[in-house]
Amino acid sequence: MPWSQIYSEFLAWCHIAGSVAPWIGSFIYHLFMNTERGSLYYHRLLKLDMVGIWVSQSFGALPMVCASVFCLGRPLQWLLILCYCVFAISGLCKAMVASSPWKRRLCFTLPFLMRNLLCILRYSSYGGGSPQAMGSVILQVIQDLVSVIGGAIGAMNIPEKWFPGCLDMYLNSHNIMHVLVVLAVYFMHQATILDLVWMASGVCGPDRHQIQHPTSHMQEEL
Ligand SMILES: [Zn+2]
């Protein structure tokens, strides 16, 4: 983290929490899922896994949300950020009581749609965010979409249902989904650092395309 150049330490910590939470949740879930303690124990582990994903999609996305609305008027900024928080919290509440894998995945639809709309806002003249991060943000949205597809193939057990017994160790749908999530978080990390540095510059409008970022300096030095 380029701590000396970033806009807000709170947002930086949100990003760090969002980047590590899915690994902690999934790691604990997968490590203990095979113990024979009954369904209640298993469902508690599953909830922990869900909370990890939720922290990643809510706190982890907060710097991107704040950067996207950065150039709007204060009341509108807070309204949109509040909207995202409400969508994220209601998604968590629904995910905690969801009865099937499909329902659990659908709980994250609203925050996901809002992130996509914010991405469109970034491309308009009203939007904010580092212009350099836009490529990464688009990639992250694509990865987001791929994660949704990953979730869908997981719920449908594709491709392991076509090759019974052959993909138990690797290349099954859950395995593929986790690899896609690694990619998504990697792109989120790249885009978030650029956004945090851009917000510190505070330049909105057409001028924001002229800002030099620490990574471009680094590339020049290299
Ligand atoms: Zn998993």
PDB file of C-alpha atoms in Angstrom, residues 4-5 15-16 19 21 24 33 60 70 76 91 106 116 130 141 190 192 195 197 200-201 217:
ATOM      1  CA  SER A   4       1.881   8.228   2.122  1.00  0.00           C
ATOM      2  CA  GLN A   5      -0.041   8.928  -1.109  1.00  0.00           C
ATOM      3  CA  HIS A  15      -9.681  -2.602   0.969  1.00  0.00           C
ATOM      4  CA  ILE A  16      -7.268  -4.748   3.004  1.00  0.00           C
ATOM      5  CA  SER A  19      -8.916  -8.550   0.102  1.00  0.00           C
ATOM      6  CA  ALA A  21     -11.617 -11.819   4.278  1.00  0.00           C
ATOM      7  CA  ILE A  24      -9.924 -16.479   5.892  1.00  0.00           C
ATOM      8  CA  MET A  33     -16.116 -28.918   6.457  1.00  0.00           C
ATOM      9  CA  GLY A  60     -13.661  -4.253  -0.319  1.00  0.00           C
ATOM     10  CA  PHE A  70     -16.226  11.498  -5.604  1.00  0.00           C
ATOM     11  CA  LEU A  76     -25.735  12.800  -3.740  1.00  0.00           C
ATOM     12  CA  GLY A  91     -27.865  -8.901   1.050  1.00  0.00           C
ATOM     13  CA  LEU A 106     -28.820 -14.100  -5.617  1.00  0.00           C
ATOM     14  CA  ASN A 116     -21.946  -2.031 -12.574  1.00  0.00           C
ATOM     15  CA  SER A 130      -8.652   7.198 -11.519  1.00  0.00           C
ATOM     16  CA  VAL A 141     -16.691  -6.074 -13.384  1.00  0.00           C
ATOM     17  CA  GLN A 190      -4.849  -2.933  -8.757  1.00  0.00           C
ATOM     18  CA  THR A 192      -8.296   0.321  -5.712  1.00  0.00           C
ATOM     19  CA  ASP A 195      -8.359   5.103  -6.994  1.00  0.00           C
ATOM     20  CA  VAL A 197      -4.113   7.798  -4.893  1.00  0.00           C
ATOM     21  CA  ALA A 200      -5.858  12.284  -2.750  1.00  0.00           C
ATOM     22  CA  SER A 201      -5.301  14.503  -5.825  1.00  0.00           C
ATOM     23  CA  HIS A 217       6.443   7.072 -12.324  1.00  0.00           C
TER      24      HIS A 217
END
